[in-house]
Coordinates of C-alpha atoms and ligand atoms in Angstrom, one line a residue:
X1 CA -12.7 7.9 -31.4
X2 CA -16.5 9.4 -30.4
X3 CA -16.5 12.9 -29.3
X4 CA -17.1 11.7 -26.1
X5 CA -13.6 10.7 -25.4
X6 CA -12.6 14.0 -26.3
X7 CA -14.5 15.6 -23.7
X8 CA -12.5 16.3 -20.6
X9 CA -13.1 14.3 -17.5
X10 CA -14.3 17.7 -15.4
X11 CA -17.5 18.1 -17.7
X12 CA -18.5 14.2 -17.2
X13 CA -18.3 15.3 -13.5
X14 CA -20.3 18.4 -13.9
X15 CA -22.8 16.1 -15.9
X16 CA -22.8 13.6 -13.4
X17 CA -23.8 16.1 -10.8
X18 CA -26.9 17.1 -12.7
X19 CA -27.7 14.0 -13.0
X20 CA -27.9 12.8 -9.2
X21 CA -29.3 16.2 -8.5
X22 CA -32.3 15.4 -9.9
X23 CA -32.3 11.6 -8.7
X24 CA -31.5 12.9 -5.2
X25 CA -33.7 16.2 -4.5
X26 CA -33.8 16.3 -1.2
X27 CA -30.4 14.5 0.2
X28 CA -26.6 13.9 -1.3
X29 CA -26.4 9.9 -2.5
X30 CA -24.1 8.4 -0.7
X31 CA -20.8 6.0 -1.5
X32 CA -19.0 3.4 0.2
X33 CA -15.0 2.9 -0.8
X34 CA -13.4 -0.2 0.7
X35 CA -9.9 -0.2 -0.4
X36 CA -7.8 -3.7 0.0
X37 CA -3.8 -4.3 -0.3
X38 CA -1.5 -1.5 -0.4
X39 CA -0.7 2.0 0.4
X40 CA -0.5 2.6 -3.0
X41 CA -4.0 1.4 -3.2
X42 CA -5.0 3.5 -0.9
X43 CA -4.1 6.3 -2.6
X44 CA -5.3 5.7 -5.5
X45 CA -9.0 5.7 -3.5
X46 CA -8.2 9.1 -1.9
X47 CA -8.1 10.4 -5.1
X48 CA -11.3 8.2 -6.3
X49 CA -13.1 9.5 -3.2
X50 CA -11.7 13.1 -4.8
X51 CA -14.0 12.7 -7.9
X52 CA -16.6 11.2 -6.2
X53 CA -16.7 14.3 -3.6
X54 CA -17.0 15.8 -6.8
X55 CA -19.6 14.6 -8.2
X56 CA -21.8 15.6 -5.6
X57 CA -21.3 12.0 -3.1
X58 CA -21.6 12.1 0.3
X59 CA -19.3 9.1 2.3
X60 CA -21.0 6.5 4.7
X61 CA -19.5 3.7 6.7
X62 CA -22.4 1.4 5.7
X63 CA -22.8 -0.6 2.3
X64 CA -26.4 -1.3 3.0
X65 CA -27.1 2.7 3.0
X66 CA -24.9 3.5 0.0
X67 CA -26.2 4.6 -3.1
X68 CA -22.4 3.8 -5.2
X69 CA -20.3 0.6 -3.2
X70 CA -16.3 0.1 -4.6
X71 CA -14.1 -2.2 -3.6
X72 CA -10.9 -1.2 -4.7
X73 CA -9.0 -4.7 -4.7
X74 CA -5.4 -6.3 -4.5
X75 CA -4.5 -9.1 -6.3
X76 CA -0.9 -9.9 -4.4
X77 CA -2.4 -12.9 -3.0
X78 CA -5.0 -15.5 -3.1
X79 CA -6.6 -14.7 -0.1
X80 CA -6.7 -11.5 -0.7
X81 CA -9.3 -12.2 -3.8
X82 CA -10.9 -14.5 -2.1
X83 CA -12.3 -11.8 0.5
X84 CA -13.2 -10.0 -2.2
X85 CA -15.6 -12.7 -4.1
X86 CA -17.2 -12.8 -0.6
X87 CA -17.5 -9.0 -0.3
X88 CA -19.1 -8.8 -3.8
X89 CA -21.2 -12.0 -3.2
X90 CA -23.2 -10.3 0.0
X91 CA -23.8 -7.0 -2.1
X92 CA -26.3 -9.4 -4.2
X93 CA -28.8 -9.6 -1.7
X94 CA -28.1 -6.2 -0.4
X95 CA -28.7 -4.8 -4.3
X96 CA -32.3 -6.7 -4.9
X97 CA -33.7 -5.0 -2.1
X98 CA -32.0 -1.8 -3.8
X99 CA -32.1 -1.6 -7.0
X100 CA -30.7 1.5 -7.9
X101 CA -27.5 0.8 -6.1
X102 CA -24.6 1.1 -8.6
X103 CA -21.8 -1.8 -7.4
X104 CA -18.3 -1.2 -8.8
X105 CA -14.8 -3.0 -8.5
X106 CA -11.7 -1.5 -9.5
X107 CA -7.7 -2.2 -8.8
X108 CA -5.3 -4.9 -9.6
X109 CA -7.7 -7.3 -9.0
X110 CA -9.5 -6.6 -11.9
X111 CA -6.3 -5.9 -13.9
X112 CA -6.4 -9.8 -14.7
X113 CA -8.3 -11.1 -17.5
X114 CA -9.5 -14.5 -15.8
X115 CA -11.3 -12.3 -12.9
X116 CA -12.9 -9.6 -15.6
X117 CA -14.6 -12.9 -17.1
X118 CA -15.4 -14.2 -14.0
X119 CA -16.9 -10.7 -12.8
X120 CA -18.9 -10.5 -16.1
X121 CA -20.2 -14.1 -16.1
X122 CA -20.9 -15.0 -12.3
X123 CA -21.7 -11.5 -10.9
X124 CA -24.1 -9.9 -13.3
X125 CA -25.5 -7.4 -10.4
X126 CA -22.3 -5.7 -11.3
X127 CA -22.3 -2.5 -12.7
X128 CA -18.8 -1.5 -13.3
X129 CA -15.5 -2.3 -14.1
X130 CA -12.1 -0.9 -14.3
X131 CA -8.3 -1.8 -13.6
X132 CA -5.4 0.2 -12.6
X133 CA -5.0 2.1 -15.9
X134 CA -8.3 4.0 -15.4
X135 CA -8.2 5.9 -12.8
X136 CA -8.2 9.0 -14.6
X137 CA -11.3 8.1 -16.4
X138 CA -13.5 7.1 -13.8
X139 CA -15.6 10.5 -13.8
X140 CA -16.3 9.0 -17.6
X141 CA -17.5 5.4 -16.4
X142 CA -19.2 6.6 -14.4
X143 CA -21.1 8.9 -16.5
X144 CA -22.1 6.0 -18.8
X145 CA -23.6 3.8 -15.4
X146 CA -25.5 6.2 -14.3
X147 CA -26.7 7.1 -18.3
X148 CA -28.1 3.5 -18.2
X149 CA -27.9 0.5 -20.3
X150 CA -24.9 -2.1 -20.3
X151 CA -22.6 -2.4 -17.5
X152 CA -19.2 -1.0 -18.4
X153 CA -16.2 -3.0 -18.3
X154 CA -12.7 -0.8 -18.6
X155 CA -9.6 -3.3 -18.3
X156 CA -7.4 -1.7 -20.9
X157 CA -3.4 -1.7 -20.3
X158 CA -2.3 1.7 -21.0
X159 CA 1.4 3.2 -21.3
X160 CA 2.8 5.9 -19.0
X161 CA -0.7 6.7 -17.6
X162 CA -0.1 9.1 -14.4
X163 CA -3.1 10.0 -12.4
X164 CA -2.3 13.9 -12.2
X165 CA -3.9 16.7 -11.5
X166 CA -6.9 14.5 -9.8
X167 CA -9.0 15.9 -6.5
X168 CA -7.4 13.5 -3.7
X169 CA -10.1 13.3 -0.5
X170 CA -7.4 12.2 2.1
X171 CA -8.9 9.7 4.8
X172 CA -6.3 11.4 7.4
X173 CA -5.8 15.3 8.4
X174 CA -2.3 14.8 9.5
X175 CA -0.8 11.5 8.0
X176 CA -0.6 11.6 3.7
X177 CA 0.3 8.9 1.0
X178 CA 2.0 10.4 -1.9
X179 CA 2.5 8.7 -4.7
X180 CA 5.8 9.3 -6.2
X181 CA 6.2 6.4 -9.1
X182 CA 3.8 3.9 -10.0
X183 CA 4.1 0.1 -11.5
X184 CA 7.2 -2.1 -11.3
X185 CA 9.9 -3.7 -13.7
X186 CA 11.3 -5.8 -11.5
X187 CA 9.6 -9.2 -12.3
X188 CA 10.0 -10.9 -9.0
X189 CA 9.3 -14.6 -10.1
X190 CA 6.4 -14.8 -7.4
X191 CA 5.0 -11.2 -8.0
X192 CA 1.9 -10.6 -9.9
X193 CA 1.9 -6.7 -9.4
X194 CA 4.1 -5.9 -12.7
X195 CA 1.4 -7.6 -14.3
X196 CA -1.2 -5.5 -13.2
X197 CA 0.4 -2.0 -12.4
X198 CA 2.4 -2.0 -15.5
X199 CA 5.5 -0.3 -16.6
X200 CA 7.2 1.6 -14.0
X201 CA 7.1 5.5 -14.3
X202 CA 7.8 8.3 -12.3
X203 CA 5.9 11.3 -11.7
X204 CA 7.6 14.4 -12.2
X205 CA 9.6 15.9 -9.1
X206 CA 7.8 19.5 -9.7
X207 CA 4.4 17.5 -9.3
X208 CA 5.5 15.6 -6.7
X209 CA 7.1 18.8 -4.9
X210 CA 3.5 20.9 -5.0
X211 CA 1.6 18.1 -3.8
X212 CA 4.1 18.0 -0.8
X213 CA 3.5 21.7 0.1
X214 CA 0.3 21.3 -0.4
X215 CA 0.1 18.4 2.1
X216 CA 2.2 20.6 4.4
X217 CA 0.2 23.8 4.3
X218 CA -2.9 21.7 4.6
X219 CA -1.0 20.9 8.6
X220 CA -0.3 17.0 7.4
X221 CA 2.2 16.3 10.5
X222 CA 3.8 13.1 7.8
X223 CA 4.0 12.2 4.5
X224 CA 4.9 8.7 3.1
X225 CA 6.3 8.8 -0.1
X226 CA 5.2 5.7 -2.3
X227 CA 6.4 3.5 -4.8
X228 CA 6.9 -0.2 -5.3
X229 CA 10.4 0.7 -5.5
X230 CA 11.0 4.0 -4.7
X231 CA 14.9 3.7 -5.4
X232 CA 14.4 3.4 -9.4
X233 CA 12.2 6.9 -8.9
X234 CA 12.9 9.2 -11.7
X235 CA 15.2 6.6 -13.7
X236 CA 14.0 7.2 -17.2
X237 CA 12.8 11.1 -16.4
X238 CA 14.6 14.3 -17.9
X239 CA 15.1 16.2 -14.9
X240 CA 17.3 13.7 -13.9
X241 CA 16.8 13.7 -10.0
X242 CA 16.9 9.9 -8.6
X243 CA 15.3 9.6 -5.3
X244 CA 17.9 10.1 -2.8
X245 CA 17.7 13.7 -4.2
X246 CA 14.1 13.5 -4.0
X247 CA 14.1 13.0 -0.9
X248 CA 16.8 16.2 0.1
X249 CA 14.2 18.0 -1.5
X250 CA 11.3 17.3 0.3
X251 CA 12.8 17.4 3.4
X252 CA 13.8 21.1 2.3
X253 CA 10.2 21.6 2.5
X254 CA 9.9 24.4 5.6
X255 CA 7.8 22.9 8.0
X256 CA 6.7 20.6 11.3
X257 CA 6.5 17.2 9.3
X258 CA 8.4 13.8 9.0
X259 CA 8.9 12.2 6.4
X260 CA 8.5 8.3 5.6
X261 CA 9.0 6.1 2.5
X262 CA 8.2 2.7 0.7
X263 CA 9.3 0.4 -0.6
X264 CA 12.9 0.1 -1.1
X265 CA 14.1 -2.6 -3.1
X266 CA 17.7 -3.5 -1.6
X267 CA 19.1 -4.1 -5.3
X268 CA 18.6 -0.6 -5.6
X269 CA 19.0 0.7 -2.3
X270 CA 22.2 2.7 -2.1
X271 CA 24.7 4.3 0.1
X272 CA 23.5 7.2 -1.4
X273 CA 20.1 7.0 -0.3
X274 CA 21.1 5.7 3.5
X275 CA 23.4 9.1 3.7
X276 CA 20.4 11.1 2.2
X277 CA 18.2 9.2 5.0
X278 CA 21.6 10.0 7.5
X279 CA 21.3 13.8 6.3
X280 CA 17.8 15.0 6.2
X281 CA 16.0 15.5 10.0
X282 CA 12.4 15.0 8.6
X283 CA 13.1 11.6 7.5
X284 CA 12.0 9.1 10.4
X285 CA 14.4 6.4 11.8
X286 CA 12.9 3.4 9.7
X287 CA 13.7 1.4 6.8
X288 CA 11.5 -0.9 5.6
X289 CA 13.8 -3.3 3.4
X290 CA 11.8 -6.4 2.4
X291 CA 14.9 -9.3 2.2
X292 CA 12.4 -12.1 0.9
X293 CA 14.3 -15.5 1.8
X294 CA 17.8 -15.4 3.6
X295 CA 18.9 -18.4 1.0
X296 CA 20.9 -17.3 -2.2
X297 CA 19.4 -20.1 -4.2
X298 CA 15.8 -19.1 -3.6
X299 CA 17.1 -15.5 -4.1
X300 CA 18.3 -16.2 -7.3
X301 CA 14.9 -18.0 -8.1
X302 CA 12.7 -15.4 -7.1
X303 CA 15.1 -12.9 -9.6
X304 CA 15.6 -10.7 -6.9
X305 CA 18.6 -9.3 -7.9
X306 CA 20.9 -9.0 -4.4
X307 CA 22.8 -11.9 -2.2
X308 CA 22.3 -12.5 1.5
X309 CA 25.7 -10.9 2.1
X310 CA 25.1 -7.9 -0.2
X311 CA 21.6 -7.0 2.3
X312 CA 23.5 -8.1 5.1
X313 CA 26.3 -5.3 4.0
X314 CA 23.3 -2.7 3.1
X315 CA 22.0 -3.1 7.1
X316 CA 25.6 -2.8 8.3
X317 CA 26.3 0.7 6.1
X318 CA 22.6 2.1 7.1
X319 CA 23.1 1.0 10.9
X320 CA 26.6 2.5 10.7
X321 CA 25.3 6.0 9.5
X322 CA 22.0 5.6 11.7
X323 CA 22.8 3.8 14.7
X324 CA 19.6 4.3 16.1
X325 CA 17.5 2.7 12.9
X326 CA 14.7 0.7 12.9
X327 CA 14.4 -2.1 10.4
X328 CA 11.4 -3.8 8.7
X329 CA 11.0 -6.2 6.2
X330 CA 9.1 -8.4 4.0
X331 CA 9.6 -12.6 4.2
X332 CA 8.2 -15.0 1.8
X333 CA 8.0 -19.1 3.0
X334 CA 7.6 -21.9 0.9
X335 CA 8.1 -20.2 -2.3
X336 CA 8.5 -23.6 -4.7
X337 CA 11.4 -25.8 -4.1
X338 CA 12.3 -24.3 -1.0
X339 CA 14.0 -26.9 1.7
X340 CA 13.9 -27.2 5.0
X341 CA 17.6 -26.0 4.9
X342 CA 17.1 -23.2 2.7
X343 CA 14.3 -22.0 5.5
X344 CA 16.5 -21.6 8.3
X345 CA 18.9 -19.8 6.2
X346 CA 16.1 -17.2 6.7
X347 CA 15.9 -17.5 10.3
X348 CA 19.3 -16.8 10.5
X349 CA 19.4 -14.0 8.6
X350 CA 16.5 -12.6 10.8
X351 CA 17.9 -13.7 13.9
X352 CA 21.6 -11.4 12.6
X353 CA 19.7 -8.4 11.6
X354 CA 17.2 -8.1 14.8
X355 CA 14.5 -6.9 12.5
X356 CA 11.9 -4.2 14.9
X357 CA 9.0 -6.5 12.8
X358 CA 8.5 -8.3 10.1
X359 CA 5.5 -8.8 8.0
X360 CA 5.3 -12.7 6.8
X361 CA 3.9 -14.8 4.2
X362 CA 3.1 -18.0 3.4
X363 CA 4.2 -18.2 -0.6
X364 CA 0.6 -18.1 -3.1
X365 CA 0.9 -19.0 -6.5
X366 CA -0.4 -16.0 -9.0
X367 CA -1.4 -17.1 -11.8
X368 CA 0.8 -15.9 -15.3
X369 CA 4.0 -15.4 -13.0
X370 CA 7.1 -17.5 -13.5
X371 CA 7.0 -19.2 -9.8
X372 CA 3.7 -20.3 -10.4
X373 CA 4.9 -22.8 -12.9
X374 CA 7.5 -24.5 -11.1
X375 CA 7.6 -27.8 -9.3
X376 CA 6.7 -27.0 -5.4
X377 CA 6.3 -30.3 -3.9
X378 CA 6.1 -29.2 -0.2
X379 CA 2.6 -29.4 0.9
X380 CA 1.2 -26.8 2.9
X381 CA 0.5 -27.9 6.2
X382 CA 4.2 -28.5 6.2
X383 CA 4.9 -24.7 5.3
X384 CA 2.1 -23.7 8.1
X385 CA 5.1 -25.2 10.5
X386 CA 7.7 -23.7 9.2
X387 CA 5.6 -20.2 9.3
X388 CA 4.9 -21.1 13.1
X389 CA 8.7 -21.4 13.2
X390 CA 9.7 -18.0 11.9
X391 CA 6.9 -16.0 13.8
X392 CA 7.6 -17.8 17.6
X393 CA 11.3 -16.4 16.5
X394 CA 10.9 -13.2 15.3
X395 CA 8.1 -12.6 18.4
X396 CA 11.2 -13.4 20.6
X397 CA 12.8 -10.7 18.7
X398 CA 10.4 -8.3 18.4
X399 CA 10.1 -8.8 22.4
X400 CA 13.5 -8.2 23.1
X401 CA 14.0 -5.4 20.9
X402 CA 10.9 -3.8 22.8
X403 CA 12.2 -4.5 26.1
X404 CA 15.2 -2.8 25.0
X405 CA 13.3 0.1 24.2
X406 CA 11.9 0.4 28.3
X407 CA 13.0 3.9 29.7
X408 CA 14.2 5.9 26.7
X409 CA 11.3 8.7 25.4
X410 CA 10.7 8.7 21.7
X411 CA 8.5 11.6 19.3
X412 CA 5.7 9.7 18.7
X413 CA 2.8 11.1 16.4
X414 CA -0.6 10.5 18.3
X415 CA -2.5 9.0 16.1
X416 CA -6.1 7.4 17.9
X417 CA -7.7 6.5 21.2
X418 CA -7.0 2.7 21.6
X419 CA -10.1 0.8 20.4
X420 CA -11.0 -0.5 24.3
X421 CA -10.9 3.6 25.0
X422 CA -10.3 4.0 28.9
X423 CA -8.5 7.5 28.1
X424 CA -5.6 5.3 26.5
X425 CA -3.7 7.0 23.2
X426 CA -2.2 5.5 20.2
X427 CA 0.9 6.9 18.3
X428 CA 4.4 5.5 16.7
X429 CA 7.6 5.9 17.4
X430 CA 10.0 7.0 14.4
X431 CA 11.1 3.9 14.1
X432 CA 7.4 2.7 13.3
X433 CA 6.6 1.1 16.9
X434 CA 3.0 1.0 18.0
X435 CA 2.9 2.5 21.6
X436 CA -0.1 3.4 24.2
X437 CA -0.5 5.8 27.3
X438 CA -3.0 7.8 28.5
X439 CA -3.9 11.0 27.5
X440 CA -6.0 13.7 25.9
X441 CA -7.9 13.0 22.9
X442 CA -6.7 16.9 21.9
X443 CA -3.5 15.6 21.3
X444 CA -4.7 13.4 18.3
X445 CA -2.7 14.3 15.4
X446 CA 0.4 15.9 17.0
X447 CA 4.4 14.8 17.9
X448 CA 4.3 14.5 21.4
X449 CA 7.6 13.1 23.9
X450 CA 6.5 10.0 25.4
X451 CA 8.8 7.9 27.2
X452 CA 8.7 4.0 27.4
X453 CA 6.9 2.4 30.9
X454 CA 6.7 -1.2 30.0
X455 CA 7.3 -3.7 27.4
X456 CA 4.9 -6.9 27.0
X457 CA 6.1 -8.9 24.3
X458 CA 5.9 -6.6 21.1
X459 CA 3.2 -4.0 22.6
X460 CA 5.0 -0.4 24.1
X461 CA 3.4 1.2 26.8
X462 CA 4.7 4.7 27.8
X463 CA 3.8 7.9 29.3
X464 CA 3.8 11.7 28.3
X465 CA 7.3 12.6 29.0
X466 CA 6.1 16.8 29.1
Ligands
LIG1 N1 7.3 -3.8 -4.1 C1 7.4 -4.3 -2.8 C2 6.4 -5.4 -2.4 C3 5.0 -5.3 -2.8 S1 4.1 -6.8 -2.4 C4 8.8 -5.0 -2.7 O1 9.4 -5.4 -3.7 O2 9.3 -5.1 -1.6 C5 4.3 -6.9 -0.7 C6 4.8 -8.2 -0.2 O3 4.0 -9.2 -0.5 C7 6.1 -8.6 -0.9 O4 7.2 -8.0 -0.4 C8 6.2 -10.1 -0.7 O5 6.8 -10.4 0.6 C9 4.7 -10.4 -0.6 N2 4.2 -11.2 -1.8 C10 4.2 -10.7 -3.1 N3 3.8 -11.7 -3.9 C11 3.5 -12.8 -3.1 C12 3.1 -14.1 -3.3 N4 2.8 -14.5 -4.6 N5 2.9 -15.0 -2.3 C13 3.2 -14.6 -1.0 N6 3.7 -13.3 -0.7 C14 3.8 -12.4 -1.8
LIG2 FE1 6.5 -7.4 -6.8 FE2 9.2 -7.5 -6.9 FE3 7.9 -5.4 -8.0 FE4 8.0 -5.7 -5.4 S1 9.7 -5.3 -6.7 S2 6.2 -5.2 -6.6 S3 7.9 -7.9 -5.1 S4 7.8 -7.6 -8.7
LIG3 FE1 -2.1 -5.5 -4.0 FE2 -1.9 -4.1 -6.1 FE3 -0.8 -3.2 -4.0 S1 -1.7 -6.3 -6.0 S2 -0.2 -5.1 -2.9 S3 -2.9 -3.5 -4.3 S4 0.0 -2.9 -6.0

């Protein structure tokens, strides 16, 4: 170990802004953060934007006038890379007519060794490195770009690495991710994030707690509490509080806030958590309880851990306590082996729980996961129909469950204008429903009563109710 390592990560960052002092004279550099997949991701660029802020950056919207361009990337599926290569490809022209631009990729992305060497051989106008494990470090990496010499690659898989005590730049005033665990054990067959997010580990409820207040004071009007699986929060910690309590305690947090959560994975979603949901009046109305595949066989296949019936019990309990929930979920189709017969077990199950939406997916192989070796012999023009099949059904869902919803009035946090403008608003209801009606920009960022005009297919239109 150099001495350098044993310096802490504030005085590269008080070195760094020296540096770019004297680079910059007369103007702050610039960066540009473009953050694919997750929430979680997402959050781990607020607090990336933190140091940057730090560091004496400025933020612009542009890539072609940034002085530092990230892409903080997702590895969940192939497309998802593939948008990436493209990104990084157009920086190389963008980078020869500025020379002094410093590229950098980070996430789970890069976690994998096979992109690393890709990164290194094919796209030497990049200047940085670093996977999921070194977050905490950046202010470091950073210090050795802008020092000069060879580009700096930092891919190494760390143990129980939690990004505390980081600056967090938050891209909204009144809506905040908070990380509450990070990585996953669960090994689904098809899942490539255990691979690159590691271990699972918890952060510790006190930390979790002041960065709550701290969102609150700051007049955050919701706060999403993240995990992959926020039911095994706090399973190996001493302090021994799981995450139904977790969430008992958040919502004990005085204050004009709701409170949202995800994911929960339904082998370790409990009664205890839906009567925690029941009980606490911050926590919004919606569950998002990603099922997979209504079959058992593929179930089992993907080592998922529950039974159709044992999900289909879950929904009953949680609609029982919360009769008024709103239910979301995750779908995989074509994961190898899959039949035709195994497919519509899934549109029945969808078609028995009446899911608000669904987010869908046509199965990609990952490479190094367990799914990704076995035999899947249905091409994929013939999952495209069975995809087309299980959107045209949940759409007829979605549009009944939405028509449904004409006349009552909802809290919905205003959240935009609409992007065609015209004086129209954007919010959500609790139970995560996109609605519009016209109003007042001023009311941006607050819970407002708006009740429901008209339904067209899956899109809410309403009207202030006050
Ligand atoms: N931890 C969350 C999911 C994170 S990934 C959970 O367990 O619910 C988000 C979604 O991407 C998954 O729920 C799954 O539906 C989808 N997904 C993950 N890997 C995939 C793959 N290889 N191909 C297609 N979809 C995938
Ligand atoms: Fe992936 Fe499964 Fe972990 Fe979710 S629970 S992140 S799907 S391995
Ligand atoms: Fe993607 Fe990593 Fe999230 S793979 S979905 S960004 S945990």
């Amino acid at each position: 170990m150099t001495n350098e390592h044993t310096i802490p990560q504030t005085e590269y960052t008080g070195r760094i802004r020296e540096i770019l002092s004297a680079r910059f004279p007369e103007t702050q550099p610039k960066a540009f953060v473009h953050t694919y997949g997750c929430q979680g991701n997402v959050a781990d660029s607020e607090r990336i934007k933190g140091m940057l802020a730090d560091m004496g950056y400025d933020f612009t919207d542009s890539r072609e006038d940034a002085d530092f361009v990230l892409f903080n990337t997702c590895a969940v599926r192939e497309h998802a890379e593939d948008r990436v290569y493209g990104n990084v490809g157009a920086l190389k022209p963008i980078k020869s007519e500025k020379r002094d631009m410093i590229i950098a990729l980070c996430g789970c992305m890069m976690q994998q060794a096979h992109v690393a060497e890709k990164i290194r051989k094919s796209y030497p106008f990049v200047n940085l490195v670093f996977g999921t494990f070194a977050i905490d470090r950046f202010p470091e990496l950073m210090y050795r770009v802008l020092r000069g010499g060879k580009r700096v690659f930092d891919l190494e898989e760390r143990e129980n690495v939690l990004p505390e005590g980081l600056p967090v730049r938050r891209d909204s005033d009144f809506k905040a991710w908070l990380p509450i665990m990070y990585g996953c054990n669960n090994f689904c067959t098809y899942c490539i994030v255990p691979y690159v997010r590691g271990r699972e580990r918890s952060r510790k409820t006190e930390d979790v707690l002041a960065e709550a207040r701290e969102i609150v004071a700051s007049g955050a009007k919701e706060i999403t509490l993240l995990g992959q699986n926020v039911n095994s929060y706090g399973k190996k910690s001493e302090d021994g509080v799981d995450f139904p309590q977790l969430l008992r305690l958040v919502n004990a947090i005085p204050g004009d806030f709701k409170i949202r959560f995800m994911t929960s994975h339904p082998k370790d979603c409990t009664k205890a958590l839906l009567d925690a949901m029941s009980d606490c009046e911050k926590v919004a109305r919606h569950l998002h309880l990603p099922f997979q595949s209504g079959s058992n066989r593929v179930l089992k296949a993907m080592n998922r851990g529950y039974t159709r019936e044992k999900y289909l019990e879950l929904i009953a309990y949680a609609r029982q306590v919360m009769p008024d929930l709103s239910l979301t979920s995750d779908v995989i189709v074509g994961f190898p082996g899959e039949t035709y017969e195994e497919f519509t077990e899934t549109l029945s199950l969808i078609r028995e729980v009446r899911f608000t939406s669904l987010f869908t997916f046509i199965y990609s192989p990952r490479k190094g996961t367990v799914a990704a070796a076995l035999p899947d012999p249905v091409p994929y023009a013939e999952k495209s129909r069975w995809f087309s099949e299980l959107l045209k059904t949940q759409e007829e869902i979605a549009a009944e469950r939405c028509a449904d919803m004409v006349g009552r009035t909802f809290e919905v946090l205003v959240e935009n204008e609409t992007k065609e403008g015209g004086g129209m608003l954007t919010g959500r209801t609790p139970g995560n429903v996109n609605i519009d009606f016209p109003g007042c920009p001023s009311l941006i960022g607050s819970y407002r009563q708006v009740r429901v005009v008209s339904a067209k297919n899956w899109m809410l239109t309403g009207a202030l109710a006050e």
